[in-house]
mmCIF file of C-alpha atoms and ligand atoms in Angstrom:
data_model
loop_
_atom_site.group_PDB
_atom_site.id
_atom_site.type_symbol
_atom_site.label_atom_id
_atom_site.label_comp_id
_atom_site.label_asym_id
_atom_site.label_seq_id
_atom_site.Cartn_x
_atom_site.Cartn_y
_atom_site.Cartn_z
ATOM 1 C CA UNK J 198 -12.146 17.443 -11.969
ATOM 2 C CA UNK J 199 -14.377 17.839 -8.923
ATOM 3 C CA UNK J 200 -12.755 18.011 -5.498
ATOM 4 C CA UNK J 201 -15.130 17.211 -2.630
ATOM 5 C CA UNK J 202 -14.577 17.018 1.102
ATOM 6 C CA UNK J 203 -17.747 15.436 2.486
ATOM 7 C CA UNK J 204 -19.776 12.320 1.808
ATOM 8 C CA UNK J 205 -23.054 14.017 0.822
ATOM 9 C CA UNK J 206 -21.313 16.122 -1.841
ATOM 10 C CA UNK J 207 -19.429 13.074 -3.117
ATOM 11 C CA UNK J 208 -22.667 11.130 -3.483
ATOM 12 C CA UNK J 209 -24.339 14.086 -5.210
ATOM 13 C CA UNK J 210 -21.417 14.236 -7.660
ATOM 14 C CA UNK J 211 -21.815 10.491 -8.345
ATOM 15 C CA UNK J 212 -25.568 10.789 -8.838
ATOM 16 C CA UNK J 213 -26.673 9.764 -12.301
ATOM 17 C CA UNK J 214 -23.288 8.054 -12.932
ATOM 18 C CA UNK J 215 -24.063 4.762 -11.219
ATOM 19 C CA UNK J 216 -24.483 2.880 -14.505
ATOM 20 C CA UNK J 217 -20.879 3.748 -15.417
ATOM 21 C CA UNK J 218 -17.985 1.618 -14.153
ATOM 22 C CA UNK J 219 -16.441 3.464 -11.223
ATOM 23 C CA UNK J 220 -12.837 2.937 -10.134
ATOM 24 C CA UNK J 221 -11.319 4.040 -6.834
ATOM 25 C CA UNK J 222 -7.663 4.766 -6.101
ATOM 26 C CA UNK J 223 -7.258 5.215 -2.330
ATOM 27 C CA UNK J 224 -4.191 7.310 -1.393
ATOM 28 C CA UNK J 225 -2.754 9.309 1.471
ATOM 29 C CA UNK J 226 -1.599 12.001 -0.963
ATOM 30 C CA UNK J 227 2.001 13.135 -1.536
ATOM 31 C CA UNK J 228 1.567 11.537 -4.929
ATOM 32 C CA UNK J 229 4.440 10.157 -6.981
ATOM 33 C CA UNK J 230 4.789 8.096 -10.169
ATOM 34 C CA UNK J 231 3.605 4.961 -8.315
ATOM 35 C CA UNK J 232 0.253 6.579 -7.532
ATOM 36 C CA UNK J 233 -0.072 7.923 -11.063
ATOM 37 C CA UNK J 234 0.344 4.357 -12.373
ATOM 38 C CA UNK J 235 -2.687 3.425 -10.231
ATOM 39 C CA UNK J 236 -4.683 6.309 -11.695
ATOM 40 C CA UNK J 237 -3.728 5.245 -15.226
ATOM 41 C CA UNK J 238 -4.758 1.647 -14.515
ATOM 42 C CA UNK J 239 -8.047 2.951 -13.114
ATOM 43 C CA UNK J 240 -8.700 5.164 -16.125
ATOM 44 C CA UNK J 241 -7.887 2.281 -18.470
ATOM 45 C CA UNK J 242 -10.355 -0.076 -16.787
ATOM 46 C CA UNK J 243 -13.159 2.241 -15.644
ATOM 47 C CA UNK J 244 -15.385 5.027 -16.976
ATOM 48 C CA UNK J 245 -15.023 7.178 -13.856
ATOM 49 C CA UNK J 246 -11.871 7.495 -11.791
ATOM 50 C CA UNK J 247 -12.250 8.573 -8.160
ATOM 51 C CA UNK J 248 -9.092 9.228 -6.123
ATOM 52 C CA UNK J 249 -9.269 9.601 -2.349
ATOM 53 C CA UNK J 250 -6.662 11.602 -0.472
ATOM 54 C CA UNK J 251 -6.819 11.012 3.268
ATOM 55 C CA UNK J 252 -3.975 10.637 5.756
ATOM 56 C CA UNK J 253 -5.654 8.047 7.937
ATOM 57 C CA UNK J 254 -4.741 8.488 11.625
ATOM 58 C CA UNK J 255 -5.907 5.015 12.701
ATOM 59 C CA UNK J 256 -3.175 3.271 10.725
ATOM 60 C CA UNK J 257 -0.328 5.173 12.422
ATOM 61 C CA UNK J 258 1.145 3.998 15.723
ATOM 62 C CA UNK J 259 1.709 6.512 18.557
ATOM 63 C CA UNK J 260 5.413 6.879 17.720
ATOM 64 C CA UNK J 261 4.907 7.001 13.943
ATOM 65 C CA UNK J 262 4.903 9.916 11.517
ATOM 66 C CA UNK J 263 1.167 10.860 11.327
ATOM 67 C CA UNK J 264 1.737 14.526 12.272
ATOM 68 C CA UNK J 265 4.715 14.884 9.937
ATOM 69 C CA UNK J 266 3.427 12.751 7.069
ATOM 70 C CA UNK J 267 3.964 14.909 3.940
ATOM 71 C CA UNK J 268 0.748 16.733 2.936
ATOM 72 C CA UNK J 269 1.000 18.287 -0.527
ATOM 73 C CA UNK J 270 -2.632 18.732 -1.605
ATOM 74 C CA UNK J 271 -2.106 21.474 -4.210
ATOM 75 C CA UNK J 272 0.624 19.540 -6.026
ATOM 76 C CA UNK J 273 -1.441 16.336 -5.763
ATOM 77 C CA UNK J 274 -4.484 17.982 -7.337
ATOM 78 C CA UNK J 275 -2.377 19.355 -10.208
ATOM 79 C CA UNK J 276 -1.011 15.857 -10.922
ATOM 80 C CA UNK J 277 -4.454 14.243 -10.714
ATOM 81 C CA UNK J 278 -5.999 16.840 -13.001
ATOM 82 C CA UNK J 279 -3.247 16.211 -15.582
ATOM 83 C CA UNK J 280 -3.967 12.447 -15.396
ATOM 84 C CA UNK J 281 -7.658 12.983 -16.193
ATOM 85 C CA UNK J 282 -9.049 12.096 -12.745
ATOM 86 C CA UNK J 283 -12.792 12.725 -12.544
ATOM 87 C CA UNK J 284 -13.394 13.132 -8.828
ATOM 88 C CA UNK J 285 -11.180 13.637 -5.762
ATOM 89 C CA UNK J 286 -12.497 12.778 -2.298
ATOM 90 C CA UNK J 287 -10.465 14.610 0.346
ATOM 91 C CA UNK J 288 -12.303 14.243 3.661
ATOM 92 C CA UNK J 289 -11.298 15.572 7.075
ATOM 93 C CA UNK J 290 -10.601 13.271 10.028
ATOM 94 C CA UNK J 291 -13.980 14.304 11.510
ATOM 95 C CA UNK J 292 -15.779 13.327 8.310
ATOM 96 C CA UNK J 293 -14.226 9.863 8.395
ATOM 97 C CA UNK J 294 -14.428 9.367 12.172
ATOM 98 C CA UNK J 295 -17.389 11.512 13.334
ATOM 99 C CA UNK J 296 -17.686 9.566 16.619
ATOM 100 C CA UNK J 297 -13.947 9.782 17.268
ATOM 101 C CA UNK J 298 -11.303 7.161 16.591
ATOM 102 C CA UNK J 299 -11.235 5.253 19.873
ATOM 103 C CA UNK J 300 -14.757 3.821 19.876
ATOM 104 C CA UNK J 301 -14.936 3.335 16.128
ATOM 105 C CA UNK J 302 -15.674 -0.093 14.596
ATOM 106 C CA UNK J 303 -12.423 -1.797 13.579
ATOM 107 C CA UNK J 304 -12.132 -4.174 10.654
ATOM 108 C CA UNK J 305 -9.523 -6.852 11.300
ATOM 109 C CA UNK J 306 -8.217 -9.551 8.986
ATOM 110 C CA UNK J 307 -6.757 -11.784 11.688
ATOM 111 C CA UNK J 308 -4.863 -14.148 9.393
ATOM 112 C CA UNK J 309 -2.826 -11.308 7.869
ATOM 113 C CA UNK J 310 -2.801 -8.364 10.287
ATOM 114 C CA UNK J 311 -0.162 -9.532 12.743
ATOM 115 C CA UNK J 312 2.555 -11.035 10.594
ATOM 116 C CA UNK J 313 5.464 -9.261 8.807
ATOM 117 C CA UNK J 314 4.769 -5.475 8.956
ATOM 118 C CA UNK J 315 1.984 -6.173 11.467
ATOM 119 C CA UNK J 316 4.605 -7.326 13.996
ATOM 120 C CA UNK J 317 6.518 -4.059 13.875
ATOM 121 C CA UNK J 318 3.361 -1.929 13.514
ATOM 122 C CA UNK J 319 0.681 -3.315 15.855
ATOM 123 C CA UNK J 320 -2.798 -2.125 14.847
ATOM 124 C CA UNK J 321 -1.578 -0.691 11.541
ATOM 125 C CA UNK J 322 -3.475 -3.115 9.325
ATOM 126 C CA UNK J 323 -6.672 -2.797 11.388
ATOM 127 C CA UNK J 324 -6.530 0.934 10.626
ATOM 128 C CA UNK J 325 -5.908 0.240 6.931
ATOM 129 C CA UNK J 326 -8.717 -2.341 6.661
ATOM 130 C CA UNK J 327 -11.101 -0.033 8.520
ATOM 131 C CA UNK J 328 -10.480 3.036 6.383
ATOM 132 C CA UNK J 329 -10.483 1.082 3.120
ATOM 133 C CA UNK J 330 -13.775 -0.624 4.073
ATOM 134 C CA UNK J 331 -15.223 2.832 4.794
ATOM 135 C CA UNK J 332 -13.948 4.200 1.464
ATOM 136 C CA UNK J 333 -15.476 1.212 -0.336
ATOM 137 C CA UNK J 334 -18.822 1.922 1.364
ATOM 138 C CA UNK J 335 -18.631 5.653 0.679
ATOM 139 C CA UNK J 336 -17.546 5.525 -2.976
ATOM 140 C CA UNK J 337 -19.089 2.124 -3.882
ATOM 141 C CA UNK J 338 -16.532 1.441 -6.638
ATOM 142 C CA UNK J 339 -16.746 -1.458 -9.079
ATOM 143 C CA UNK J 340 -12.956 -1.802 -8.935
ATOM 144 C CA UNK J 341 -10.279 -0.496 -6.575
ATOM 145 C CA UNK J 342 -6.566 -0.174 -7.334
ATOM 146 C CA UNK J 343 -3.639 -0.709 -4.941
ATOM 147 C CA UNK J 344 0.111 -0.848 -5.486
ATOM 148 C CA UNK J 345 1.886 -4.189 -5.297
ATOM 149 C CA UNK J 346 4.613 -2.403 -3.352
ATOM 150 C CA UNK J 347 2.462 -2.869 -0.238
ATOM 151 C CA UNK J 348 1.938 -6.556 -0.988
ATOM 152 C CA UNK J 349 0.720 -7.369 2.514
ATOM 153 C CA UNK J 350 -1.790 -4.504 2.343
ATOM 154 C CA UNK J 351 -3.003 -5.632 -1.103
ATOM 155 C CA UNK J 352 -3.383 -9.249 0.082
ATOM 156 C CA UNK J 353 -5.187 -8.149 3.237
ATOM 157 C CA UNK J 354 -7.621 -5.918 1.314
ATOM 158 C CA UNK J 355 -8.324 -8.702 -1.185
ATOM 159 C CA UNK J 356 -9.040 -11.047 1.720
ATOM 160 C CA UNK J 357 -11.254 -8.486 3.466
ATOM 161 C CA UNK J 358 -13.272 -7.848 0.295
ATOM 162 C CA UNK J 359 -13.706 -11.583 -0.330
ATOM 163 C CA UNK J 360 -14.605 -12.502 3.249
ATOM 164 C CA UNK J 361 -17.030 -9.581 3.646
ATOM 165 C CA UNK J 362 -18.617 -10.219 0.217
ATOM 166 C CA UNK J 363 -17.831 -6.705 -0.942
ATOM 167 C CA UNK J 364 -19.116 -6.358 -4.517
ATOM 168 C CA UNK J 365 -15.956 -5.081 -6.199
ATOM 169 C CA UNK J 366 -12.704 -6.203 -7.804
ATOM 170 C CA UNK J 367 -9.421 -5.437 -6.024
ATOM 171 C CA UNK J 368 -6.668 -4.922 -8.592
ATOM 172 C CA UNK J 369 -2.937 -4.830 -7.867
ATOM 173 C CA UNK J 370 -0.689 -2.607 -9.970
ATOM 174 C CA UNK J 371 3.045 -3.403 -10.380
ATOM 175 C CA UNK J 372 5.525 -1.374 -8.330
ATOM 176 C CA UNK J 373 7.049 1.666 -10.005
ATOM 177 C CA UNK J 374 10.787 1.914 -9.336
ATOM 178 C CA UNK J 375 13.509 4.505 -9.572
ATOM 179 C CA UNK J 376 16.295 3.634 -12.072
ATOM 180 C CA UNK J 377 18.295 2.209 -9.132
ATOM 181 C CA UNK J 378 15.496 -0.295 -8.441
ATOM 182 C CA UNK J 379 14.312 1.517 -5.296
ATOM 183 C CA UNK J 380 10.520 1.221 -5.028
ATOM 184 C CA UNK J 381 8.801 4.620 -5.218
ATOM 185 C CA UNK J 382 7.370 5.680 -1.867
ATOM 186 C CA UNK J 383 6.362 8.892 -0.159
ATOM 187 C CA UNK J 384 8.710 7.887 2.649
ATOM 188 C CA UNK J 385 11.710 8.045 0.266
ATOM 189 C CA UNK J 386 11.475 11.805 0.881
ATOM 190 C CA UNK J 387 12.881 11.146 4.351
ATOM 191 C CA UNK J 388 16.136 9.787 2.856
ATOM 192 C CA UNK J 389 19.278 11.844 2.293
ATOM 193 C CA UNK J 390 20.881 11.629 -1.165
ATOM 194 C CA UNK J 391 23.386 9.047 0.098
ATOM 195 C CA UNK J 392 20.704 6.994 1.882
ATOM 196 C CA UNK J 393 18.566 6.984 -1.255
ATOM 197 C CA UNK J 394 21.405 5.367 -3.188
ATOM 198 C CA UNK J 395 21.997 2.837 -0.403
ATOM 199 C CA UNK J 396 18.263 2.046 -0.179
ATOM 200 C CA UNK J 397 18.429 0.343 -3.595
ATOM 201 C CA UNK J 398 20.188 -2.547 -1.804
ATOM 202 C CA UNK J 399 16.823 -3.838 -0.552
ATOM 203 C CA UNK J 400 15.626 -4.570 -4.075
ATOM 204 C CA UNK J 401 19.025 -6.002 -5.068
ATOM 205 C CA UNK J 402 18.816 -8.505 -2.210
ATOM 206 C CA UNK J 403 15.254 -9.497 -3.094
ATOM 207 C CA UNK J 404 16.306 -10.034 -6.713
ATOM 208 C CA UNK J 405 19.283 -12.165 -5.607
ATOM 209 C CA UNK J 406 17.019 -14.375 -3.482
ATOM 210 C CA UNK J 407 14.541 -14.632 -6.378
ATOM 211 C CA UNK J 408 17.345 -15.711 -8.753
ATOM 212 C CA UNK J 409 18.578 -18.326 -6.251
ATOM 213 C CA UNK J 410 15.058 -19.762 -5.839
ATOM 214 C CA UNK J 411 14.619 -19.861 -9.618
ATOM 215 C CA UNK J 412 17.898 -21.815 -9.828
ATOM 216 C CA UNK J 413 16.359 -24.412 -7.495
ATOM 217 C CA UNK J 414 17.634 -23.266 -4.080
ATOM 218 C CA UNK J 415 14.869 -24.034 -1.543
ATOM 219 C CA UNK J 416 16.866 -23.138 1.595
ATOM 220 C CA UNK J 417 14.553 -20.180 2.281
ATOM 221 C CA UNK J 418 15.591 -19.642 5.895
ATOM 222 C CA UNK J 419 19.268 -19.408 4.891
ATOM 223 C CA UNK J 420 18.429 -16.916 2.125
ATOM 224 C CA UNK J 421 16.409 -14.810 4.573
ATOM 225 C CA UNK J 422 19.232 -14.825 7.142
ATOM 226 C CA UNK J 423 21.769 -13.857 4.464
ATOM 227 C CA UNK J 424 19.560 -10.997 3.301
ATOM 228 C CA UNK J 425 19.147 -9.711 6.854
ATOM 229 C CA UNK J 426 22.919 -9.869 7.434
ATOM 230 C CA UNK J 427 23.785 -7.951 4.260
ATOM 231 C CA UNK J 428 21.231 -5.211 5.037
ATOM 232 C CA UNK J 429 22.370 -4.915 8.670
ATOM 233 C CA UNK J 430 26.010 -4.669 7.542
ATOM 234 C CA UNK J 431 25.002 -1.787 5.242
ATOM 235 C CA UNK J 432 23.478 0.134 8.175
ATOM 236 C CA UNK J 433 19.802 -0.882 7.870
ATOM 237 C CA UNK J 434 17.760 -1.768 10.930
ATOM 238 C CA UNK J 435 16.019 -4.846 9.543
ATOM 239 C CA UNK J 436 12.452 -5.826 10.493
ATOM 240 C CA UNK J 437 12.331 -8.854 8.190
ATOM 241 C CA UNK J 438 13.453 -10.495 4.988
ATOM 242 C CA UNK J 439 10.949 -13.276 4.334
ATOM 243 C CA UNK J 440 10.031 -15.803 1.652
ATOM 244 C CA UNK J 441 6.297 -16.457 1.873
ATOM 245 C CA UNK J 442 3.396 -18.068 0.073
ATOM 246 C CA UNK J 443 2.212 -15.101 -2.050
ATOM 247 C CA UNK J 444 -1.469 -15.300 -1.115
ATOM 248 C CA UNK J 445 -1.514 -16.399 2.515
ATOM 249 C CA UNK J 446 1.834 -14.886 3.553
ATOM 250 C CA UNK J 447 2.729 -18.000 5.534
ATOM 251 C CA UNK J 448 6.085 -19.783 5.108
ATOM 252 C CA UNK J 449 5.758 -21.772 1.872
ATOM 253 C CA UNK J 450 5.043 -25.524 1.816
ATOM 254 C CA UNK J 451 7.461 -27.648 -0.181
ATOM 255 C CA UNK J 452 4.998 -27.669 -3.109
ATOM 256 C CA UNK J 453 4.052 -23.939 -3.034
ATOM 257 C CA UNK J 454 4.685 -22.420 -6.451
ATOM 258 C CA UNK J 455 3.582 -18.780 -6.125
ATOM 259 C CA UNK J 456 5.951 -17.075 -3.728
ATOM 260 C CA UNK J 457 6.615 -13.525 -2.619
ATOM 261 C CA UNK J 458 9.913 -12.369 -1.166
ATOM 262 C CA UNK J 459 9.327 -9.413 1.146
ATOM 263 C CA UNK J 460 11.543 -7.102 3.166
ATOM 264 C CA UNK J 461 11.131 -4.187 5.561
ATOM 265 C CA UNK J 462 14.000 -2.198 7.006
ATOM 266 C CA UNK J 463 14.666 1.216 8.445
ATOM 267 C CA UNK J 464 17.297 3.503 6.985
ATOM 268 C CA UNK J 465 17.739 6.881 8.652
ATOM 269 C CA UNK J 466 14.240 8.283 9.250
ATOM 270 C CA UNK J 467 12.518 6.048 6.691
ATOM 271 C CA UNK J 468 10.946 2.619 7.093
ATOM 272 C CA UNK J 469 11.197 1.036 3.652
ATOM 273 C CA UNK J 470 9.317 -1.984 2.309
ATOM 274 C CA UNK J 471 9.627 -3.891 -0.934
ATOM 275 C CA UNK J 472 8.768 -7.279 -2.410
ATOM 276 C CA UNK J 473 9.160 -9.329 -5.582
ATOM 277 C CA UNK J 474 7.216 -12.323 -6.875
ATOM 278 C CA UNK J 475 8.508 -15.762 -7.898
ATOM 279 C CA UNK J 476 6.526 -18.243 -9.992
ATOM 280 C CA UNK J 477 7.924 -21.778 -9.830
HETATM 281 O O1 PAF S 782 -1.416 2.678 0.845
HETATM 282 C C1 PAF S 782 -1.896 3.713 1.324
HETATM 283 O O2 PAF S 782 -1.584 4.834 0.898
HETATM 284 C C2 PAF S 782 -2.866 3.607 2.491
HETATM 285 O O3 PAF S 782 -2.534 2.562 3.339
HETATM 286 C C3 PAF S 782 -4.327 3.514 2.040
HETATM 287 C C4 PAF S 782 -4.592 2.244 1.245
HETATM 288 C C5 PAF S 782 -4.681 4.728 1.193
HETATM 289 C C6 PAF S 782 -5.249 3.490 3.264
HETATM 290 O O4 PAF S 782 -5.101 4.637 4.039
#
């Protein structure tokens, strides 16, 4: 496994491999089983698996956890090596933003950047779209892999790639969960043992709403309000519980049949997100 830190060395390592199907798994490191599922999907579908590890400053708000975001490069590299990763791209902030962050081009997907998590995290999705567009240009993958846990991010990246005619496939990989149902996330490390057990409530509520919709209940606003109340009563600070059209993330029309139920809530130091799909 090659580990490279700059773009010229990455391109040199890719030289002569361009005829082989290249997959990219973009990450911010602190890898867990959810990331390893992306690497496995990449290895299953592609000849060459490139993983990027970059904690991207432009997607963190001023009061967010950029400085303290867990950085565990040595452990990450051990895990990636064991998974058969071919190439790791681990650039510095200066490599990714050589002209600084302020004046840098921003990629914005206006229809998706301001809703749901975009309301609580202004600018977050512009930072994500920008860095992912740069990674796509740098690595030039045939296919890129993202977790369904960040459903809004996955939808936004799919939309960006389609609207900007980027020549690659964006593939979503199902969420990996702890036995309690809690979605795996680097931010789960911020939870105490007791909070980690309580955090499973988010997925339980999403599953209850899904079951109600599958039974024919279309009172989405009532279900959302109930979900928010239950989470708040359990000590969560709730950003949203929302039933949306799965692809456009707008409230569903009466005849919408592919839905996503999404939630974001803070517990202790962690902001947790999760979502489940419903096919009608
Ligand atoms: O999901 C993440 O870890 C990040 O948002 C991503 C896609 C690697 C961009 O920095």
